[in-house]
């Protein structure tokens, strides 16, 4: 158990709909990352938040957005869903940004949310 | 652009040693991490190299050569439970991991 929690575990929805995925980082971790894993694309970085502020963006579609709240939990919002958005969505957390040793930068992954768009 | 290359599949038998190579081309390189992922599960951290050389953690070792943009994960005394996907990932300073596409390791008896 990494200490990172994600809800829901599974989500089935229809094209055009909007869903919200939730992540609670490990206690004390300030940095949250969202990744998408699909069969043909591997693990793709979507977006990173650090202590409530957006820190970095990866291959995140404009239909997707995220935020990190004062209690450090994060939500990933996916809208106008398409069949191709079906994937595993992982949240990861780390204690801090680079500048410390590798322990502080190790990313711990949650169990993921499996999204199926029909 | 940024890219990481690793073999897509490796097979081995119990008790054997296997090496999974990773070459990378990225900007802002800070270190190389290795993650293990069992089918449908979360990636879990295995090792991290920031400096050239070998890091050993039990049956697993990881190596980095920054000048060659190359690293590998060495798994010794393979067990059936080691069957999983293994990802190399580049740590870029202060930001997310860039993952390779993963190597599926199948261990047979």
mmCIF file with all atom_site columns, N, CA, C and O in Angstrom, chain B residues 7-51:
data_model
loop_
_atom_site.group_PDB
_atom_site.id
_atom_site.type_symbol
_atom_site.label_atom_id
_atom_site.label_alt_id
_atom_site.label_comp_id
_atom_site.label_asym_id
_atom_site.label_entity_id
_atom_site.label_seq_id
_atom_site.pdbx_PDB_ins_code
_atom_site.Cartn_x
_atom_site.Cartn_y
_atom_site.Cartn_z
_atom_site.occupancy
_atom_site.B_iso_or_equiv
_atom_site.pdbx_formal_charge
_atom_site.auth_seq_id
_atom_site.auth_comp_id
_atom_site.auth_asym_id
_atom_site.auth_atom_id
_atom_site.pdbx_PDB_model_num
ATOM 1   N N  . UNK B 1 7  ? 13.446 -2.845  -24.395 1.00 0.00 ? 7  UNK B N  1
ATOM 2   C CA . UNK B 1 7  ? 12.844 -3.965  -25.139 1.00 0.00 ? 7  UNK B CA 1
ATOM 3   C C  . UNK B 1 7  ? 11.403 -4.167  -24.703 1.00 0.00 ? 7  UNK B C  1
ATOM 4   O O  . UNK B 1 7  ? 11.037 -3.912  -23.558 1.00 0.00 ? 7  UNK B O  1
ATOM 5   N N  . UNK B 1 8  ? 10.580 -4.636  -25.611 1.00 0.00 ? 8  UNK B N  1
ATOM 6   C CA . UNK B 1 8  ? 9.164  -4.798  -25.280 1.00 0.00 ? 8  UNK B CA 1
ATOM 7   C C  . UNK B 1 8  ? 8.913  -6.058  -24.459 1.00 0.00 ? 8  UNK B C  1
ATOM 8   O O  . UNK B 1 8  ? 8.023  -6.080  -23.609 1.00 0.00 ? 8  UNK B O  1
ATOM 9   N N  . UNK B 1 9  ? 9.689  -7.095  -24.710 1.00 0.00 ? 9  UNK B N  1
ATOM 10  C CA . UNK B 1 9  ? 9.469  -8.354  -23.987 1.00 0.00 ? 9  UNK B CA 1
ATOM 11  C C  . UNK B 1 9  ? 10.793 -9.042  -23.675 1.00 0.00 ? 9  UNK B C  1
ATOM 12  O O  . UNK B 1 9  ? 11.740 -8.983  -24.467 1.00 0.00 ? 9  UNK B O  1
ATOM 13  N N  . UNK B 1 10 ? 10.825 -9.705  -22.538 1.00 0.00 ? 10 UNK B N  1
ATOM 14  C CA . UNK B 1 10 ? 11.955 -10.543 -22.157 1.00 0.00 ? 10 UNK B CA 1
ATOM 15  C C  . UNK B 1 10 ? 11.397 -11.791 -21.479 1.00 0.00 ? 10 UNK B C  1
ATOM 16  O O  . UNK B 1 10 ? 10.439 -11.694 -20.701 1.00 0.00 ? 10 UNK B O  1
ATOM 17  N N  . UNK B 1 11 ? 11.962 -12.940 -21.802 1.00 0.00 ? 11 UNK B N  1
ATOM 18  C CA . UNK B 1 11 ? 11.547 -14.172 -21.129 1.00 0.00 ? 11 UNK B CA 1
ATOM 19  C C  . UNK B 1 11 ? 12.753 -14.811 -20.458 1.00 0.00 ? 11 UNK B C  1
ATOM 20  O O  . UNK B 1 11 ? 13.890 -14.683 -20.931 1.00 0.00 ? 11 UNK B O  1
ATOM 21  N N  . UNK B 1 12 ? 12.508 -15.484 -19.353 1.00 0.00 ? 12 UNK B N  1
ATOM 22  C CA . UNK B 1 12 ? 13.579 -16.139 -18.612 1.00 0.00 ? 12 UNK B CA 1
ATOM 23  C C  . UNK B 1 12 ? 12.971 -17.230 -17.749 1.00 0.00 ? 12 UNK B C  1
ATOM 24  O O  . UNK B 1 12 ? 11.744 -17.324 -17.608 1.00 0.00 ? 12 UNK B O  1
ATOM 25  N N  . UNK B 1 13 ? 13.842 -18.058 -17.174 1.00 0.00 ? 13 UNK B N  1
ATOM 26  C CA . UNK B 1 13 ? 13.379 -19.121 -16.297 1.00 0.00 ? 13 UNK B CA 1
ATOM 27  C C  . UNK B 1 13 ? 13.708 -18.778 -14.855 1.00 0.00 ? 13 UNK B C  1
ATOM 28  O O  . UNK B 1 13 ? 14.582 -17.946 -14.580 1.00 0.00 ? 13 UNK B O  1
ATOM 29  N N  . UNK B 1 14 ? 13.030 -19.432 -13.949 1.00 0.00 ? 14 UNK B N  1
ATOM 30  C CA . UNK B 1 14 ? 13.289 -19.228 -12.524 1.00 0.00 ? 14 UNK B CA 1
ATOM 31  C C  . UNK B 1 14 ? 14.759 -19.452 -12.196 1.00 0.00 ? 14 UNK B C  1
ATOM 32  O O  . UNK B 1 14 ? 15.386 -20.368 -12.740 1.00 0.00 ? 14 UNK B O  1
ATOM 33  N N  . UNK B 1 15 ? 15.285 -18.593 -11.365 1.00 0.00 ? 15 UNK B N  1
ATOM 34  C CA . UNK B 1 15 ? 16.670 -18.725 -10.939 1.00 0.00 ? 15 UNK B CA 1
ATOM 35  C C  . UNK B 1 15 ? 17.673 -18.034 -11.839 1.00 0.00 ? 15 UNK B C  1
ATOM 36  O O  . UNK B 1 15 ? 18.843 -17.865 -11.467 1.00 0.00 ? 15 UNK B O  1
ATOM 37  N N  . UNK B 1 16 ? 17.231 -17.631 -13.011 1.00 0.00 ? 16 UNK B N  1
ATOM 38  C CA . UNK B 1 16 ? 18.141 -16.993 -13.976 1.00 0.00 ? 16 UNK B CA 1
ATOM 39  C C  . UNK B 1 16 ? 18.367 -15.524 -13.618 1.00 0.00 ? 16 UNK B C  1
ATOM 40  O O  . UNK B 1 16 ? 17.794 -14.983 -12.673 1.00 0.00 ? 16 UNK B O  1
ATOM 41  N N  . UNK B 1 17 ? 19.243 -14.901 -14.412 1.00 0.00 ? 17 UNK B N  1
ATOM 42  C CA . UNK B 1 17 ? 19.522 -13.470 -14.305 1.00 0.00 ? 17 UNK B CA 1
ATOM 43  C C  . UNK B 1 17 ? 19.067 -12.817 -15.603 1.00 0.00 ? 17 UNK B C  1
ATOM 44  O O  . UNK B 1 17 ? 19.300 -13.357 -16.693 1.00 0.00 ? 17 UNK B O  1
ATOM 45  N N  . UNK B 1 18 ? 18.431 -11.679 -15.494 1.00 0.00 ? 18 UNK B N  1
ATOM 46  C CA . UNK B 1 18 ? 17.997 -10.986 -16.702 1.00 0.00 ? 18 UNK B CA 1
ATOM 47  C C  . UNK B 1 18 ? 18.352 -9.507  -16.584 1.00 0.00 ? 18 UNK B C  1
ATOM 48  O O  . UNK B 1 18 ? 18.342 -8.931  -15.488 1.00 0.00 ? 18 UNK B O  1
ATOM 49  N N  . UNK B 1 19 ? 18.706 -8.919  -17.708 1.00 0.00 ? 19 UNK B N  1
ATOM 50  C CA . UNK B 1 19 ? 19.065 -7.496  -17.754 1.00 0.00 ? 19 UNK B CA 1
ATOM 51  C C  . UNK B 1 19 ? 18.122 -6.781  -18.711 1.00 0.00 ? 19 UNK B C  1
ATOM 52  O O  . UNK B 1 19 ? 17.956 -7.213  -19.858 1.00 0.00 ? 19 UNK B O  1
ATOM 53  N N  . UNK B 1 20 ? 17.518 -5.708  -18.257 1.00 0.00 ? 20 UNK B N  1
ATOM 54  C CA . UNK B 1 20 ? 16.623 -4.903  -19.088 1.00 0.00 ? 20 UNK B CA 1
ATOM 55  C C  . UNK B 1 20 ? 17.308 -3.564  -19.331 1.00 0.00 ? 20 UNK B C  1
ATOM 56  O O  . UNK B 1 20 ? 17.568 -2.812  -18.399 1.00 0.00 ? 20 UNK B O  1
ATOM 57  N N  . UNK B 1 21 ? 17.597 -3.300  -20.591 1.00 0.00 ? 21 UNK B N  1
ATOM 58  C CA . UNK B 1 21 ? 18.324 -2.088  -20.965 1.00 0.00 ? 21 UNK B CA 1
ATOM 59  C C  . UNK B 1 21 ? 17.380 -0.941  -21.250 1.00 0.00 ? 21 UNK B C  1
ATOM 60  O O  . UNK B 1 21 ? 16.227 -1.138  -21.654 1.00 0.00 ? 21 UNK B O  1
ATOM 61  N N  . UNK B 1 22 ? 17.891 0.244   -21.071 1.00 0.00 ? 22 UNK B N  1
ATOM 62  C CA . UNK B 1 22 ? 17.112 1.460   -21.332 1.00 0.00 ? 22 UNK B CA 1
ATOM 63  C C  . UNK B 1 22 ? 18.046 2.541   -21.853 1.00 0.00 ? 22 UNK B C  1
ATOM 64  O O  . UNK B 1 22 ? 19.053 2.854   -21.208 1.00 0.00 ? 22 UNK B O  1
ATOM 65  N N  . UNK B 1 23 ? 17.757 3.057   -23.027 1.00 0.00 ? 23 UNK B N  1
ATOM 66  C CA . UNK B 1 23 ? 18.494 4.209   -23.530 1.00 0.00 ? 23 UNK B CA 1
ATOM 67  C C  . UNK B 1 23 ? 17.528 5.382   -23.592 1.00 0.00 ? 23 UNK B C  1
ATOM 68  O O  . UNK B 1 23 ? 16.339 5.204   -23.848 1.00 0.00 ? 23 UNK B O  1
ATOM 69  N N  . UNK B 1 24 ? 18.040 6.561   -23.337 1.00 0.00 ? 24 UNK B N  1
ATOM 70  C CA . UNK B 1 24 ? 17.150 7.709   -23.252 1.00 0.00 ? 24 UNK B CA 1
ATOM 71  C C  . UNK B 1 24 ? 17.726 8.899   -23.987 1.00 0.00 ? 24 UNK B C  1
ATOM 72  O O  . UNK B 1 24 ? 18.939 9.032   -24.175 1.00 0.00 ? 24 UNK B O  1
ATOM 73  N N  . UNK B 1 25 ? 16.826 9.745   -24.399 1.00 0.00 ? 25 UNK B N  1
ATOM 74  C CA . UNK B 1 25 ? 17.193 11.016  -25.023 1.00 0.00 ? 25 UNK B CA 1
ATOM 75  C C  . UNK B 1 25 ? 16.208 12.053  -24.490 1.00 0.00 ? 25 UNK B C  1
ATOM 76  O O  . UNK B 1 25 ? 15.042 12.080  -24.893 1.00 0.00 ? 25 UNK B O  1
ATOM 77  N N  . UNK B 1 26 ? 16.665 12.835  -23.532 1.00 0.00 ? 26 UNK B N  1
ATOM 78  C CA . UNK B 1 26 ? 15.772 13.817  -22.911 1.00 0.00 ? 26 UNK B CA 1
ATOM 79  C C  . UNK B 1 26 ? 16.558 15.072  -22.584 1.00 0.00 ? 26 UNK B C  1
ATOM 80  O O  . UNK B 1 26 ? 17.787 15.073  -22.611 1.00 0.00 ? 26 UNK B O  1
ATOM 81  N N  . UNK B 1 27 ? 15.838 16.107  -22.263 1.00 0.00 ? 27 UNK B N  1
ATOM 82  C CA . UNK B 1 27 ? 16.460 17.343  -21.789 1.00 0.00 ? 27 UNK B CA 1
ATOM 83  C C  . UNK B 1 27 ? 16.251 17.430  -20.284 1.00 0.00 ? 27 UNK B C  1
ATOM 84  O O  . UNK B 1 27 ? 15.314 16.843  -19.749 1.00 0.00 ? 27 UNK B O  1
ATOM 85  N N  . UNK B 1 28 ? 17.121 18.132  -19.610 1.00 0.00 ? 28 UNK B N  1
ATOM 86  C CA . UNK B 1 28 ? 16.938 18.316  -18.168 1.00 0.00 ? 28 UNK B CA 1
ATOM 87  C C  . UNK B 1 28 ? 17.019 17.032  -17.389 1.00 0.00 ? 28 UNK B C  1
ATOM 88  O O  . UNK B 1 28 ? 16.282 16.837  -16.425 1.00 0.00 ? 28 UNK B O  1
ATOM 89  N N  . UNK B 1 29 ? 17.915 16.144  -17.748 1.00 0.00 ? 29 UNK B N  1
ATOM 90  C CA . UNK B 1 29 ? 18.031 14.851  -17.070 1.00 0.00 ? 29 UNK B CA 1
ATOM 91  C C  . UNK B 1 29 ? 18.516 15.043  -15.646 1.00 0.00 ? 29 UNK B C  1
ATOM 92  O O  . UNK B 1 29 ? 19.480 15.764  -15.382 1.00 0.00 ? 29 UNK B O  1
ATOM 93  N N  . UNK B 1 30 ? 17.829 14.372  -14.728 1.00 0.00 ? 30 UNK B N  1
ATOM 94  C CA . UNK B 1 30 ? 18.191 14.471  -13.315 1.00 0.00 ? 30 UNK B CA 1
ATOM 95  C C  . UNK B 1 30 ? 18.527 13.109  -12.753 1.00 0.00 ? 30 UNK B C  1
ATOM 96  O O  . UNK B 1 30 ? 19.342 12.969  -11.863 1.00 0.00 ? 30 UNK B O  1
ATOM 97  N N  . UNK B 1 31 ? 17.892 12.075  -13.273 1.00 0.00 ? 31 UNK B N  1
ATOM 98  C CA . UNK B 1 31 ? 18.151 10.732  -12.791 1.00 0.00 ? 31 UNK B CA 1
ATOM 99  C C  . UNK B 1 31 ? 17.279 9.736   -13.526 1.00 0.00 ? 31 UNK B C  1
ATOM 100 O O  . UNK B 1 31 ? 16.373 10.119  -14.271 1.00 0.00 ? 31 UNK B O  1
ATOM 101 N N  . UNK B 1 32 ? 17.581 8.452   -13.334 1.00 0.00 ? 32 UNK B N  1
ATOM 102 C CA . UNK B 1 32 ? 16.826 7.381   -13.983 1.00 0.00 ? 32 UNK B CA 1
ATOM 103 C C  . UNK B 1 32 ? 16.205 6.502   -12.919 1.00 0.00 ? 32 UNK B C  1
ATOM 104 O O  . UNK B 1 32 ? 16.887 6.038   -12.007 1.00 0.00 ? 32 UNK B O  1
ATOM 105 N N  . UNK B 1 33 ? 14.914 6.292   -13.031 1.00 0.00 ? 33 UNK B N  1
ATOM 106 C CA . UNK B 1 33 ? 14.179 5.451   -12.089 1.00 0.00 ? 33 UNK B CA 1
ATOM 107 C C  . UNK B 1 33 ? 13.695 4.191   -12.788 1.00 0.00 ? 33 UNK B C  1
ATOM 108 O O  . UNK B 1 33 ? 13.544 4.159   -14.015 1.00 0.00 ? 33 UNK B O  1
ATOM 109 N N  . UNK B 1 34 ? 13.449 3.178   -11.996 1.00 0.00 ? 34 UNK B N  1
ATOM 110 C CA . UNK B 1 34 ? 12.832 1.945   -12.484 1.00 0.00 ? 34 UNK B CA 1
ATOM 111 C C  . UNK B 1 34 ? 11.593 1.642   -11.645 1.00 0.00 ? 34 UNK B C  1
ATOM 112 O O  . UNK B 1 34 ? 11.631 1.748   -10.409 1.00 0.00 ? 34 UNK B O  1
ATOM 113 N N  . UNK B 1 35 ? 10.529 1.266   -12.340 1.00 0.00 ? 35 UNK B N  1
ATOM 114 C CA . UNK B 1 35 ? 9.276  0.921   -11.689 1.00 0.00 ? 35 UNK B CA 1
ATOM 115 C C  . UNK B 1 35 ? 8.822  -0.448  -12.170 1.00 0.00 ? 35 UNK B C  1
ATOM 116 O O  . UNK B 1 35 ? 9.048  -0.831  -13.319 1.00 0.00 ? 35 UNK B O  1
ATOM 117 N N  . UNK B 1 36 ? 8.175  -1.169  -11.270 1.00 0.00 ? 36 UNK B N  1
ATOM 118 C CA . UNK B 1 36 ? 7.598  -2.467  -11.587 1.00 0.00 ? 36 UNK B CA 1
ATOM 119 C C  . UNK B 1 36 ? 6.078  -2.334  -11.565 1.00 0.00 ? 36 UNK B C  1
ATOM 120 O O  . UNK B 1 36 ? 5.532  -1.647  -10.692 1.00 0.00 ? 36 UNK B O  1
ATOM 121 N N  . UNK B 1 37 ? 5.429  -2.977  -12.510 1.00 0.00 ? 37 UNK B N  1
ATOM 122 C CA . UNK B 1 37 ? 3.971  -2.951  -12.523 1.00 0.00 ? 37 UNK B CA 1
ATOM 123 C C  . UNK B 1 37 ? 3.438  -4.340  -12.838 1.00 0.00 ? 37 UNK B C  1
ATOM 124 O O  . UNK B 1 37 ? 3.666  -4.862  -13.925 1.00 0.00 ? 37 UNK B O  1
ATOM 125 N N  . UNK B 1 38 ? 2.726  -4.909  -11.873 1.00 0.00 ? 38 UNK B N  1
ATOM 126 C CA . UNK B 1 38 ? 2.026  -6.156  -12.132 1.00 0.00 ? 38 UNK B CA 1
ATOM 127 C C  . UNK B 1 38 ? 0.723  -5.840  -12.853 1.00 0.00 ? 38 UNK B C  1
ATOM 128 O O  . UNK B 1 38 ? 0.192  -4.731  -12.745 1.00 0.00 ? 38 UNK B O  1
ATOM 129 N N  . UNK B 1 39 ? 0.241  -6.823  -13.574 1.00 0.00 ? 39 UNK B N  1
ATOM 130 C CA . UNK B 1 39 ? -0.912 -6.645  -14.448 1.00 0.00 ? 39 UNK B CA 1
ATOM 131 C C  . UNK B 1 39 ? -2.067 -5.957  -13.727 1.00 0.00 ? 39 UNK B C  1
ATOM 132 O O  . UNK B 1 39 ? -2.580 -6.474  -12.739 1.00 0.00 ? 39 UNK B O  1
ATOM 133 N N  . UNK B 1 40 ? -2.458 -4.773  -14.225 1.00 0.00 ? 40 UNK B N  1
ATOM 134 C CA . UNK B 1 40 ? -3.589 -4.056  -13.649 1.00 0.00 ? 40 UNK B CA 1
ATOM 135 C C  . UNK B 1 40 ? -3.300 -3.330  -12.363 1.00 0.00 ? 40 UNK B C  1
ATOM 136 O O  . UNK B 1 40 ? -4.178 -2.665  -11.810 1.00 0.00 ? 40 UNK B O  1
ATOM 137 N N  . UNK B 1 41 ? -2.047 -3.430  -11.876 1.00 0.00 ? 41 UNK B N  1
ATOM 138 C CA . UNK B 1 41 ? -1.722 -2.800  -10.607 1.00 0.00 ? 41 UNK B CA 1
ATOM 139 C C  . UNK B 1 41 ? -1.044 -1.464  -10.780 1.00 0.00 ? 41 UNK B C  1
ATOM 140 O O  . UNK B 1 41 ? -0.860 -0.979  -11.895 1.00 0.00 ? 41 UNK B O  1
ATOM 141 N N  . UNK B 1 42 ? -0.686 -0.869  -9.675  1.00 0.00 ? 42 UNK B N  1
ATOM 142 C CA . UNK B 1 42 ? -0.005 0.420   -9.693  1.00 0.00 ? 42 UNK B CA 1
ATOM 143 C C  . UNK B 1 42 ? 1.487  0.221   -9.905  1.00 0.00 ? 42 UNK B C  1
ATOM 144 O O  . UNK B 1 42 ? 2.071  -0.744  -9.422  1.00 0.00 ? 42 UNK B O  1
ATOM 145 N N  . UNK B 1 43 ? 2.134  1.131   -10.619 1.00 0.00 ? 43 UNK B N  1
ATOM 146 C CA . UNK B 1 43 ? 3.597  1.082   -10.695 1.00 0.00 ? 43 UNK B CA 1
ATOM 147 C C  . UNK B 1 43 ? 4.188  1.270   -9.305  1.00 0.00 ? 43 UNK B C  1
ATOM 148 O O  . UNK B 1 43 ? 3.746  2.134   -8.545  1.00 0.00 ? 43 UNK B O  1
ATOM 149 N N  . UNK B 1 44 ? 5.190  0.469   -8.990  1.00 0.00 ? 44 UNK B N  1
ATOM 150 C CA . UNK B 1 44 ? 5.856  0.615   -7.700  1.00 0.00 ? 44 UNK B CA 1
ATOM 151 C C  . UNK B 1 44 ? 7.338  0.866   -7.925  1.00 0.00 ? 44 UNK B C  1
ATOM 152 O O  . UNK B 1 44 ? 7.966  0.258   -8.803  1.00 0.00 ? 44 UNK B O  1
ATOM 153 N N  . UNK B 1 45 ? 7.881  1.737   -7.125  1.00 0.00 ? 45 UNK B N  1
ATOM 154 C CA . UNK B 1 45 ? 9.268  2.176   -7.258  1.00 0.00 ? 45 UNK B CA 1
ATOM 155 C C  . UNK B 1 45 ? 10.222 1.034   -6.925  1.00 0.00 ? 45 UNK B C  1
ATOM 156 O O  . UNK B 1 45 ? 10.058 0.333   -5.923  1.00 0.00 ? 45 UNK B O  1
ATOM 157 N N  . UNK B 1 46 ? 11.249 0.862   -7.787  1.00 0.00 ? 46 UNK B N  1
ATOM 158 C CA . UNK B 1 46 ? 12.272 -0.152  -7.540  1.00 0.00 ? 46 UNK B CA 1
ATOM 159 C C  . UNK B 1 46 ? 13.613 0.474   -7.192  1.00 0.00 ? 46 UNK B C  1
ATOM 160 O O  . UNK B 1 46 ? 14.250 0.098   -6.209  1.00 0.00 ? 46 UNK B O  1
ATOM 161 N N  . UNK B 1 47 ? 14.076 1.403   -8.026  1.00 0.00 ? 47 UNK B N  1
ATOM 162 C CA . UNK B 1 47 ? 15.397 1.976   -7.790  1.00 0.00 ? 47 UNK B CA 1
ATOM 163 C C  . UNK B 1 47 ? 15.546 3.284   -8.526  1.00 0.00 ? 47 UNK B C  1
ATOM 164 O O  . UNK B 1 47 ? 14.758 3.615   -9.412  1.00 0.00 ? 47 UNK B O  1
ATOM 165 N N  . UNK B 1 48 ? 16.605 3.981   -8.155  1.00 0.00 ? 48 UNK B N  1
ATOM 166 C CA . UNK B 1 48 ? 16.871 5.313   -8.713  1.00 0.00 ? 48 UNK B CA 1
ATOM 167 C C  . UNK B 1 48 ? 18.374 5.507   -8.804  1.00 0.00 ? 48 UNK B C  1
ATOM 168 O O  . UNK B 1 48 ? 19.104 5.218   -7.857  1.00 0.00 ? 48 UNK B O  1
ATOM 169 N N  . UNK B 1 49 ? 18.832 6.003   -9.959  1.00 0.00 ? 49 UNK B N  1
ATOM 170 C CA . UNK B 1 49 ? 20.246 6.339   -10.143 1.00 0.00 ? 49 UNK B CA 1
ATOM 171 C C  . UNK B 1 49 ? 20.352 7.800   -10.573 1.00 0.00 ? 49 UNK B C  1
ATOM 172 O O  . UNK B 1 49 ? 19.763 8.182   -11.587 1.00 0.00 ? 49 UNK B O  1
ATOM 173 N N  . UNK B 1 50 ? 21.069 8.570   -9.819  1.00 0.00 ? 50 UNK B N  1
ATOM 174 C CA . UNK B 1 50 ? 21.366 9.945   -10.223 1.00 0.00 ? 50 UNK B CA 1
ATOM 175 C C  . UNK B 1 50 ? 22.801 10.063  -10.728 1.00 0.00 ? 50 UNK B C  1
ATOM 176 O O  . UNK B 1 50 ? 23.109 10.906  -11.566 1.00 0.00 ? 50 UNK B O  1
ATOM 177 N N  . UNK B 1 51 ? 23.664 9.196   -10.206 1.00 0.00 ? 51 UNK B N  1
ATOM 178 C CA . UNK B 1 51 ? 25.079 9.219   -10.580 1.00 0.00 ? 51 UNK B CA 1
ATOM 179 C C  . UNK B 1 51 ? 25.443 7.944   -11.319 1.00 0.00 ? 51 UNK B C  1
ATOM 180 O O  . UNK B 1 51 ? 24.764 6.921   -11.195 1.00 0.00 ? 51 UNK B O  1
#
